[in-house]
Amino acid sequence: MKSHSSTLVLAFNAISMIIFFLLLSYSVQVEASRPLGGSTFESIKSSIIAQAYSGPSRRGSGH
């Protein structure tokens, strides 16, 4: 009886490892398929504008 349960545990561990490696390989493929897009002037300009608007607001500083 003990050998049957140890075989079952071994099979479960093997299946779990196979599923883990399949998911790992899929996530690596998804990461590699993303385009790396170069920095264009528009993206730099939009990031500067976003940074300017993301700072703390100074309400009433000029009044």
Coordinates of C-alpha atoms in Angstrom, one line a residue:
M1 CA 0.0 0.0 0.0
K2 CA 2.8 2.4 0.8
S3 CA 4.4 1.9 -2.6
H4 CA 1.2 2.9 -4.3
S5 CA 0.9 6.2 -2.4
S6 CA 4.6 7.0 -3.0
T7 CA 4.1 6.3 -6.7
L8 CA 1.1 8.6 -6.7
V9 CA 3.1 11.4 -5.0
L10 CA 5.9 11.0 -7.4
A11 CA 3.6 11.2 -10.4
F12 CA 1.9 14.3 -8.9
N13 CA 5.3 16.0 -8.4
A14 CA 6.4 15.1 -12.0
I15 CA 3.2 16.5 -13.5
S16 CA 3.5 19.7 -11.3
M17 CA 7.0 20.3 -12.5
I18 CA 6.0 19.8 -16.2
I19 CA 3.2 22.3 -15.8
F20 CA 5.5 24.7 -14.0
F21 CA 8.1 24.6 -16.8
L22 CA 5.5 24.9 -19.5
L23 CA 4.1 28.1 -17.8
L24 CA 7.6 29.4 -17.4
S25 CA 8.5 28.9 -21.1
Y26 CA 5.2 30.5 -22.1
S27 CA 6.0 33.6 -19.9
V28 CA 9.5 33.9 -21.4
Q29 CA 8.0 33.8 -24.9
V30 CA 5.4 36.5 -24.1
E31 CA 8.2 38.7 -22.6
A32 CA 10.3 38.3 -25.7
S33 CA 7.5 39.0 -28.1
R34 CA 6.9 42.6 -26.9
P35 CA 8.3 45.2 -29.2
L36 CA 11.1 47.3 -27.8
G37 CA 10.1 50.6 -29.6
G38 CA 12.8 53.2 -29.8
S39 CA 12.5 56.6 -28.0
T40 CA 11.1 59.1 -30.4
F41 CA 10.8 62.8 -29.8
E42 CA 7.1 62.5 -29.2
S43 CA 7.5 59.9 -26.4
I44 CA 10.2 62.0 -24.8
K45 CA 8.1 65.1 -25.0
S46 CA 5.0 63.4 -23.5
S47 CA 7.1 61.9 -20.7
I48 CA 8.4 65.4 -19.8
I49 CA 4.9 66.8 -19.9
A50 CA 3.7 63.9 -17.7
Q51 CA 6.5 64.5 -15.2
A52 CA 5.7 68.2 -15.1
Y53 CA 2.0 67.6 -14.3
S54 CA 2.7 64.8 -11.8
G55 CA 4.6 67.0 -9.3
P56 CA 3.0 68.5 -6.2
S57 CA 0.6 71.3 -6.9
R58 CA 1.6 74.7 -5.5
R59 CA -1.8 76.2 -4.9
G60 CA -1.6 79.9 -4.2
S61 CA 2.2 80.1 -4.6
G62 CA 2.0 83.1 -7.0
H63 CA -0.8 84.9 -5.2

